[in-house]
Amino acid sequence: MYTKHINILCPDKLTIIHQFVNKQDALEYIDILAPLLTQANFTKEIDTNQFILTGKMGTMRTKVTEDYLMINASPPKNMFGCNYYCSSIKDFKQWVSDISDLYNLPLSESNVTSLEFGGNLQVNEEPEKYYSILGESGTYKKEKFGSLYYVGTNKKIIFYNKVKELKKRSRDKIILNEIKDKYILRIEIRLIKKVAKHLRREKVQLKDLYNKEFFSQLVFLFRDEYMQIHKNNLLQPTLGTMRCGDGKNYLLASLIAEKGANEVNEIVKQIKPKFTPVEHSRLKAALKNLKYLSEPIPLLTELDEKISELINNTLKVNF
């Protein structure tokens, strides 16, 4: 029996690759596995002339070729039925042992080629309200399609409304009843490809995800990615004794407050070709340092505190 945790981080979706020693081993394994899968289907690839078995082992999508076994799994969904809940390192290790038994293979040394890592925050307002305080982040491209995406090379950071997502899926109604009156903001880091390269390792194996040192690296990656995102404070001009220059700043701050910092940043991006690189950098710096511009915003203070609590709880549960 696995223990459900709510306010911690854990691995979510994984792609697991187990390489066979030779073609004969693979073909023998296909014969063993086929009766154990639901929706089992045999095909033959035209390009490679290889036999391929696909199907599902519970919630885990499975593919077997003459070279490898590939499993696409969400450990929380497999353990608890939904990734609203998270597992500890201890339970994750047990899960690896359990699925190794299911697949009749020692999977702990199998490679992990894609990885999602995240958790849920119970917040005070609707999750979408927090998107406006999250600005740009390094080389990521920021996109908003209902959810908030930061898209990088083979890597994404996603903020989304967990309750809204659960309402779309009838199978999650039991869990939805527990949280339907709550505001749940889910945050995920998705390492889509080249997981080992992102984590500066030669390879990442399934057993690494329950290694405390490696797990700490994932937690601190999550923290660092969040910290790298520029936060938009409340743009609140303040009255006082002002000179002409102060009045201009006041007026500009008022317009920025009305438009929102994200929209202003987009305008600054659009007019970049009109500036030399040096002058454009000066413009951005001037806007960031504008007088009468920044005032701590309660939503940001809350979000920072909830992120800190999520990280601390994760470390406390696992170490």
mmCIF file with all atom_site columns, C-alpha atoms in Angstrom, residues 109-250:
data_model
loop_
_atom_site.group_PDB
_atom_site.id
_atom_site.type_symbol
_atom_site.label_atom_id
_atom_site.label_alt_id
_atom_site.label_comp_id
_atom_site.label_asym_id
_atom_site.label_entity_id
_atom_site.label_seq_id
_atom_site.pdbx_PDB_ins_code
_atom_site.Cartn_x
_atom_site.Cartn_y
_atom_site.Cartn_z
_atom_site.occupancy
_atom_site.B_iso_or_equiv
_atom_site.pdbx_formal_charge
_atom_site.auth_seq_id
_atom_site.auth_comp_id
_atom_site.auth_asym_id
_atom_site.auth_atom_id
_atom_site.pdbx_PDB_model_num
ATOM 1   C CA . GLU A 1 109 ? 18.497  0.038  -14.310 1.00 0.00 ? 109 GLU A CA 1
ATOM 2   C CA . SER A 1 110 ? 16.323  0.945  -17.286 1.00 0.00 ? 110 SER A CA 1
ATOM 3   C CA . ASN A 1 111 ? 16.909  4.399  -18.779 1.00 0.00 ? 111 ASN A CA 1
ATOM 4   C CA . VAL A 1 112 ? 14.559  7.328  -18.260 1.00 0.00 ? 112 VAL A CA 1
ATOM 5   C CA . THR A 1 113 ? 14.328  9.320  -21.502 1.00 0.00 ? 113 THR A CA 1
ATOM 6   C CA . SER A 1 114 ? 11.585  11.800 -20.567 1.00 0.00 ? 114 SER A CA 1
ATOM 7   C CA . LEU A 1 115 ? 10.526  13.033 -17.147 1.00 0.00 ? 115 LEU A CA 1
ATOM 8   C CA . GLU A 1 116 ? 7.916   15.299 -15.610 1.00 0.00 ? 116 GLU A CA 1
ATOM 9   C CA . PHE A 1 117 ? 8.433   16.521 -12.053 1.00 0.00 ? 117 PHE A CA 1
ATOM 10  C CA . GLY A 1 118 ? 5.966   18.680 -10.175 1.00 0.00 ? 118 GLY A CA 1
ATOM 11  C CA . GLY A 1 119 ? 3.452   19.267 -7.428  1.00 0.00 ? 119 GLY A CA 1
ATOM 12  C CA . ASN A 1 120 ? 0.262   21.044 -6.426  1.00 0.00 ? 120 ASN A CA 1
ATOM 13  C CA . LEU A 1 121 ? -0.266  24.240 -4.459  1.00 0.00 ? 121 LEU A CA 1
ATOM 14  C CA . GLN A 1 122 ? -3.503  25.033 -2.678  1.00 0.00 ? 122 GLN A CA 1
ATOM 15  C CA . VAL A 1 123 ? -3.782  28.777 -3.261  1.00 0.00 ? 123 VAL A CA 1
ATOM 16  C CA . ASN A 1 124 ? -6.154  31.501 -2.100  1.00 0.00 ? 124 ASN A CA 1
ATOM 17  C CA . GLU A 1 125 ? -7.379  32.668 -5.505  1.00 0.00 ? 125 GLU A CA 1
ATOM 18  C CA . GLU A 1 126 ? -8.204  31.120 -8.872  1.00 0.00 ? 126 GLU A CA 1
ATOM 19  C CA . PRO A 1 127 ? -4.921  29.779 -10.353 1.00 0.00 ? 127 PRO A CA 1
ATOM 20  C CA . GLU A 1 128 ? -5.260  31.932 -13.488 1.00 0.00 ? 128 GLU A CA 1
ATOM 21  C CA . LYS A 1 129 ? -4.909  35.087 -11.368 1.00 0.00 ? 129 LYS A CA 1
ATOM 22  C CA . TYR A 1 130 ? -1.318  34.147 -10.577 1.00 0.00 ? 130 TYR A CA 1
ATOM 23  C CA . TYR A 1 131 ? -0.266  34.038 -14.242 1.00 0.00 ? 131 TYR A CA 1
ATOM 24  C CA . SER A 1 132 ? -0.152  37.843 -14.502 1.00 0.00 ? 132 SER A CA 1
ATOM 25  C CA . ILE A 1 133 ? 2.558   38.119 -11.838 1.00 0.00 ? 133 ILE A CA 1
ATOM 26  C CA . LEU A 1 134 ? 4.837   35.682 -13.687 1.00 0.00 ? 134 LEU A CA 1
ATOM 27  C CA . GLY A 1 135 ? 6.993   37.413 -16.288 1.00 0.00 ? 135 GLY A CA 1
ATOM 28  C CA . GLU A 1 136 ? 9.725   36.299 -18.661 1.00 0.00 ? 136 GLU A CA 1
ATOM 29  C CA . SER A 1 137 ? 12.309  33.634 -17.870 1.00 0.00 ? 137 SER A CA 1
ATOM 30  C CA . GLY A 1 138 ? 15.709  33.461 -19.527 1.00 0.00 ? 138 GLY A CA 1
ATOM 31  C CA . THR A 1 139 ? 15.620  31.913 -22.980 1.00 0.00 ? 139 THR A CA 1
ATOM 32  C CA . TYR A 1 140 ? 12.178  30.347 -22.499 1.00 0.00 ? 140 TYR A CA 1
ATOM 33  C CA . LYS A 1 141 ? 9.375   31.400 -24.822 1.00 0.00 ? 141 LYS A CA 1
ATOM 34  C CA . LYS A 1 142 ? 6.340   32.339 -22.752 1.00 0.00 ? 142 LYS A CA 1
ATOM 35  C CA . GLU A 1 143 ? 2.969   31.160 -24.069 1.00 0.00 ? 143 GLU A CA 1
ATOM 36  C CA . LYS A 1 144 ? -0.538  31.195 -22.661 1.00 0.00 ? 144 LYS A CA 1
ATOM 37  C CA . PHE A 1 145 ? -3.209  28.761 -23.869 1.00 0.00 ? 145 PHE A CA 1
ATOM 38  C CA . GLY A 1 146 ? -5.539  28.616 -20.879 1.00 0.00 ? 146 GLY A CA 1
ATOM 39  C CA . SER A 1 147 ? -2.506  27.361 -18.949 1.00 0.00 ? 147 SER A CA 1
ATOM 40  C CA . LEU A 1 148 ? 0.819   29.184 -18.705 1.00 0.00 ? 148 LEU A CA 1
ATOM 41  C CA . TYR A 1 149 ? 3.760   27.630 -20.571 1.00 0.00 ? 149 TYR A CA 1
ATOM 42  C CA . TYR A 1 150 ? 7.482   28.412 -20.597 1.00 0.00 ? 150 TYR A CA 1
ATOM 43  C CA . VAL A 1 151 ? 8.852   26.582 -23.629 1.00 0.00 ? 151 VAL A CA 1
ATOM 44  C CA . GLY A 1 152 ? 12.565  25.856 -23.960 1.00 0.00 ? 152 GLY A CA 1
ATOM 45  C CA . THR A 1 153 ? 14.703  23.413 -25.921 1.00 0.00 ? 153 THR A CA 1
ATOM 46  C CA . ASN A 1 154 ? 13.390  19.970 -24.948 1.00 0.00 ? 154 ASN A CA 1
ATOM 47  C CA . LYS A 1 155 ? 12.093  21.438 -21.696 1.00 0.00 ? 155 LYS A CA 1
ATOM 48  C CA . LYS A 1 156 ? 8.873   23.103 -20.519 1.00 0.00 ? 156 LYS A CA 1
ATOM 49  C CA . ILE A 1 157 ? 7.592   24.676 -17.313 1.00 0.00 ? 157 ILE A CA 1
ATOM 50  C CA . ILE A 1 158 ? 3.804   24.649 -16.969 1.00 0.00 ? 158 ILE A CA 1
ATOM 51  C CA . PHE A 1 159 ? 1.386   26.309 -14.541 1.00 0.00 ? 159 PHE A CA 1
ATOM 52  C CA . TYR A 1 160 ? -2.233  25.164 -14.733 1.00 0.00 ? 160 TYR A CA 1
ATOM 53  C CA . ASN A 1 161 ? -5.543  24.901 -12.921 1.00 0.00 ? 161 ASN A CA 1
ATOM 54  C CA . LYS A 1 162 ? -5.656  21.339 -11.568 1.00 0.00 ? 162 LYS A CA 1
ATOM 55  C CA . VAL A 1 163 ? -9.350  21.381 -10.605 1.00 0.00 ? 163 VAL A CA 1
ATOM 56  C CA . LYS A 1 164 ? -10.341 22.580 -14.076 1.00 0.00 ? 164 LYS A CA 1
ATOM 57  C CA . GLU A 1 165 ? -8.273  19.783 -15.635 1.00 0.00 ? 165 GLU A CA 1
ATOM 58  C CA . LEU A 1 166 ? -9.907  17.136 -13.414 1.00 0.00 ? 166 LEU A CA 1
ATOM 59  C CA . LYS A 1 167 ? -13.389 18.334 -14.381 1.00 0.00 ? 167 LYS A CA 1
ATOM 60  C CA . LYS A 1 168 ? -12.657 17.339 -17.989 1.00 0.00 ? 168 LYS A CA 1
ATOM 61  C CA . ARG A 1 169 ? -12.098 13.688 -17.048 1.00 0.00 ? 169 ARG A CA 1
ATOM 62  C CA . SER A 1 170 ? -14.971 11.588 -15.744 1.00 0.00 ? 170 SER A CA 1
ATOM 63  C CA . ARG A 1 171 ? -12.625 8.989  -14.221 1.00 0.00 ? 171 ARG A CA 1
ATOM 64  C CA . ASP A 1 172 ? -11.370 11.546 -11.698 1.00 0.00 ? 172 ASP A CA 1
ATOM 65  C CA . LYS A 1 173 ? -14.784 12.427 -10.200 1.00 0.00 ? 173 LYS A CA 1
ATOM 66  C CA . ILE A 1 174 ? -14.024 10.832 -6.807  1.00 0.00 ? 174 ILE A CA 1
ATOM 67  C CA . ILE A 1 175 ? -10.847 12.890 -6.370  1.00 0.00 ? 175 ILE A CA 1
ATOM 68  C CA . LEU A 1 176 ? -12.571 15.972 -7.775  1.00 0.00 ? 176 LEU A CA 1
ATOM 69  C CA . ASN A 1 177 ? -15.182 15.779 -5.014  1.00 0.00 ? 177 ASN A CA 1
ATOM 70  C CA . GLU A 1 178 ? -12.385 16.172 -2.458  1.00 0.00 ? 178 GLU A CA 1
ATOM 71  C CA . ILE A 1 179 ? -11.035 19.376 -3.985  1.00 0.00 ? 179 ILE A CA 1
ATOM 72  C CA . LYS A 1 180 ? -13.896 20.906 -6.004  1.00 0.00 ? 180 LYS A CA 1
ATOM 73  C CA . ASP A 1 181 ? -14.164 23.896 -3.642  1.00 0.00 ? 181 ASP A CA 1
ATOM 74  C CA . LYS A 1 182 ? -10.404 24.481 -3.519  1.00 0.00 ? 182 LYS A CA 1
ATOM 75  C CA . TYR A 1 183 ? -8.059  26.439 -5.764  1.00 0.00 ? 183 TYR A CA 1
ATOM 76  C CA . ILE A 1 184 ? -5.235  24.125 -6.872  1.00 0.00 ? 184 ILE A CA 1
ATOM 77  C CA . LEU A 1 185 ? -2.332  25.461 -8.945  1.00 0.00 ? 185 LEU A CA 1
ATOM 78  C CA . ARG A 1 186 ? -0.191  22.689 -10.414 1.00 0.00 ? 186 ARG A CA 1
ATOM 79  C CA . ILE A 1 187 ? 3.379   23.359 -11.516 1.00 0.00 ? 187 ILE A CA 1
ATOM 80  C CA . GLU A 1 188 ? 5.407   20.924 -13.619 1.00 0.00 ? 188 GLU A CA 1
ATOM 81  C CA . ILE A 1 189 ? 8.850   20.832 -15.149 1.00 0.00 ? 189 ILE A CA 1
ATOM 82  C CA . ARG A 1 190 ? 8.799   18.633 -18.236 1.00 0.00 ? 190 ARG A CA 1
ATOM 83  C CA . LEU A 1 191 ? 12.113  17.282 -19.517 1.00 0.00 ? 191 LEU A CA 1
ATOM 84  C CA . ILE A 1 192 ? 10.866  16.068 -22.885 1.00 0.00 ? 192 ILE A CA 1
ATOM 85  C CA . LYS A 1 193 ? 14.119  14.725 -24.313 1.00 0.00 ? 193 LYS A CA 1
ATOM 86  C CA . LYS A 1 194 ? 17.766  14.482 -23.316 1.00 0.00 ? 194 LYS A CA 1
ATOM 87  C CA . VAL A 1 195 ? 16.941  14.113 -19.624 1.00 0.00 ? 195 VAL A CA 1
ATOM 88  C CA . ALA A 1 196 ? 20.530  13.168 -18.774 1.00 0.00 ? 196 ALA A CA 1
ATOM 89  C CA . LYS A 1 197 ? 21.903  16.252 -20.542 1.00 0.00 ? 197 LYS A CA 1
ATOM 90  C CA . HIS A 1 198 ? 19.527  18.584 -18.665 1.00 0.00 ? 198 HIS A CA 1
ATOM 91  C CA . LEU A 1 199 ? 20.701  17.049 -15.391 1.00 0.00 ? 199 LEU A CA 1
ATOM 92  C CA . ARG A 1 200 ? 24.375  16.939 -16.442 1.00 0.00 ? 200 ARG A CA 1
ATOM 93  C CA . ARG A 1 201 ? 24.647  13.185 -16.262 1.00 0.00 ? 201 ARG A CA 1
ATOM 94  C CA . GLU A 1 202 ? 25.757  10.464 -18.636 1.00 0.00 ? 202 GLU A CA 1
ATOM 95  C CA . LYS A 1 203 ? 22.429  8.680  -18.200 1.00 0.00 ? 203 LYS A CA 1
ATOM 96  C CA . VAL A 1 204 ? 19.418  8.665  -15.903 1.00 0.00 ? 204 VAL A CA 1
ATOM 97  C CA . GLN A 1 205 ? 18.113  5.327  -14.713 1.00 0.00 ? 205 GLN A CA 1
ATOM 98  C CA . LEU A 1 206 ? 14.882  4.516  -12.925 1.00 0.00 ? 206 LEU A CA 1
ATOM 99  C CA . LYS A 1 207 ? 16.762  3.767  -9.699  1.00 0.00 ? 207 LYS A CA 1
ATOM 100 C CA . ASP A 1 208 ? 18.179  7.317  -9.710  1.00 0.00 ? 208 ASP A CA 1
ATOM 101 C CA . LEU A 1 209 ? 14.704  8.686  -8.997  1.00 0.00 ? 209 LEU A CA 1
ATOM 102 C CA . TYR A 1 210 ? 14.746  7.116  -5.534  1.00 0.00 ? 210 TYR A CA 1
ATOM 103 C CA . ASN A 1 211 ? 18.383  8.019  -4.887  1.00 0.00 ? 211 ASN A CA 1
ATOM 104 C CA . LYS A 1 212 ? 18.341  10.844 -2.331  1.00 0.00 ? 212 LYS A CA 1
ATOM 105 C CA . GLU A 1 213 ? 21.196  12.811 -3.882  1.00 0.00 ? 213 GLU A CA 1
ATOM 106 C CA . PHE A 1 214 ? 19.647  12.700 -7.347  1.00 0.00 ? 214 PHE A CA 1
ATOM 107 C CA . PHE A 1 215 ? 16.170  13.443 -6.018  1.00 0.00 ? 215 PHE A CA 1
ATOM 108 C CA . SER A 1 216 ? 17.572  16.540 -4.261  1.00 0.00 ? 216 SER A CA 1
ATOM 109 C CA . GLN A 1 217 ? 18.928  17.663 -7.626  1.00 0.00 ? 217 GLN A CA 1
ATOM 110 C CA . LEU A 1 218 ? 15.410  17.493 -9.090  1.00 0.00 ? 218 LEU A CA 1
ATOM 111 C CA . VAL A 1 219 ? 13.959  19.460 -6.162  1.00 0.00 ? 219 VAL A CA 1
ATOM 112 C CA . PHE A 1 220 ? 16.571  22.193 -6.518  1.00 0.00 ? 220 PHE A CA 1
ATOM 113 C CA . LEU A 1 221 ? 16.091  22.277 -10.295 1.00 0.00 ? 221 LEU A CA 1
ATOM 114 C CA . PHE A 1 222 ? 12.398  22.972 -9.630  1.00 0.00 ? 222 PHE A CA 1
ATOM 115 C CA . ARG A 1 223 ? 13.311  25.719 -7.155  1.00 0.00 ? 223 ARG A CA 1
ATOM 116 C CA . ASP A 1 224 ? 15.864  27.329 -9.484  1.00 0.00 ? 224 ASP A CA 1
ATOM 117 C CA . GLU A 1 225 ? 13.514  27.319 -12.480 1.00 0.00 ? 225 GLU A CA 1
ATOM 118 C CA . TYR A 1 226 ? 10.826  29.045 -10.428 1.00 0.00 ? 226 TYR A CA 1
ATOM 119 C CA . MET A 1 227 ? 13.287  31.597 -9.036  1.00 0.00 ? 227 MET A CA 1
ATOM 120 C CA . GLN A 1 228 ? 14.513  32.409 -12.550 1.00 0.00 ? 228 GLN A CA 1
ATOM 121 C CA . ILE A 1 229 ? 11.061  33.596 -13.623 1.00 0.00 ? 229 ILE A CA 1
ATOM 122 C CA . HIS A 1 230 ? 10.804  37.388 -13.399 1.00 0.00 ? 230 HIS A CA 1
ATOM 123 C CA . LYS A 1 231 ? 8.027   38.360 -10.997 1.00 0.00 ? 231 LYS A CA 1
ATOM 124 C CA . ASN A 1 232 ? 5.774   41.325 -11.763 1.00 0.00 ? 232 ASN A CA 1
ATOM 125 C CA . ASN A 1 233 ? 5.075   43.303 -8.604  1.00 0.00 ? 233 ASN A CA 1
ATOM 126 C CA . LEU A 1 234 ? 2.001   45.494 -8.259  1.00 0.00 ? 234 LEU A CA 1
ATOM 127 C CA . LEU A 1 235 ? 2.454   48.554 -10.447 1.00 0.00 ? 235 LEU A CA 1
ATOM 128 C CA . GLN A 1 236 ? 1.168   51.163 -8.024  1.00 0.00 ? 236 GLN A CA 1
ATOM 129 C CA . PRO A 1 237 ? 2.131   54.823 -8.478  1.00 0.00 ? 237 PRO A CA 1
ATOM 130 C CA . THR A 1 238 ? 2.372   56.728 -5.187  1.00 0.00 ? 238 THR A CA 1
ATOM 131 C CA . LEU A 1 239 ? 1.517   60.395 -4.644  1.00 0.00 ? 239 LEU A CA 1
ATOM 132 C CA . GLY A 1 240 ? 3.838   62.877 -2.962  1.00 0.00 ? 240 GLY A CA 1
ATOM 133 C CA . THR A 1 241 ? 5.806   66.030 -3.702  1.00 0.00 ? 241 THR A CA 1
ATOM 134 C CA . MET A 1 242 ? 6.952   65.556 -7.286  1.00 0.00 ? 242 MET A CA 1
ATOM 135 C CA . ARG A 1 243 ? 8.953   67.367 -9.930  1.00 0.00 ? 243 ARG A CA 1
ATOM 136 C CA . CYS A 1 244 ? 8.371   67.230 -13.691 1.00 0.00 ? 244 CYS A CA 1
ATOM 137 C CA . GLY A 1 245 ? 10.489  64.094 -14.118 1.00 0.00 ? 245 GLY A CA 1
ATOM 138 C CA . ASP A 1 246 ? 8.644   62.450 -11.236 1.00 0.00 ? 246 ASP A CA 1
ATOM 139 C CA . GLY A 1 247 ? 5.365   63.330 -12.925 1.00 0.00 ? 247 GLY A CA 1
ATOM 140 C CA . LYS A 1 248 ? 6.468   61.603 -16.117 1.00 0.00 ? 248 LYS A CA 1
ATOM 141 C CA . ASN A 1 249 ? 7.405   58.531 -14.113 1.00 0.00 ? 249 ASN A CA 1
ATOM 142 C CA . TYR A 1 250 ? 4.058   58.653 -12.338 1.00 0.00 ? 250 TYR A CA 1
#
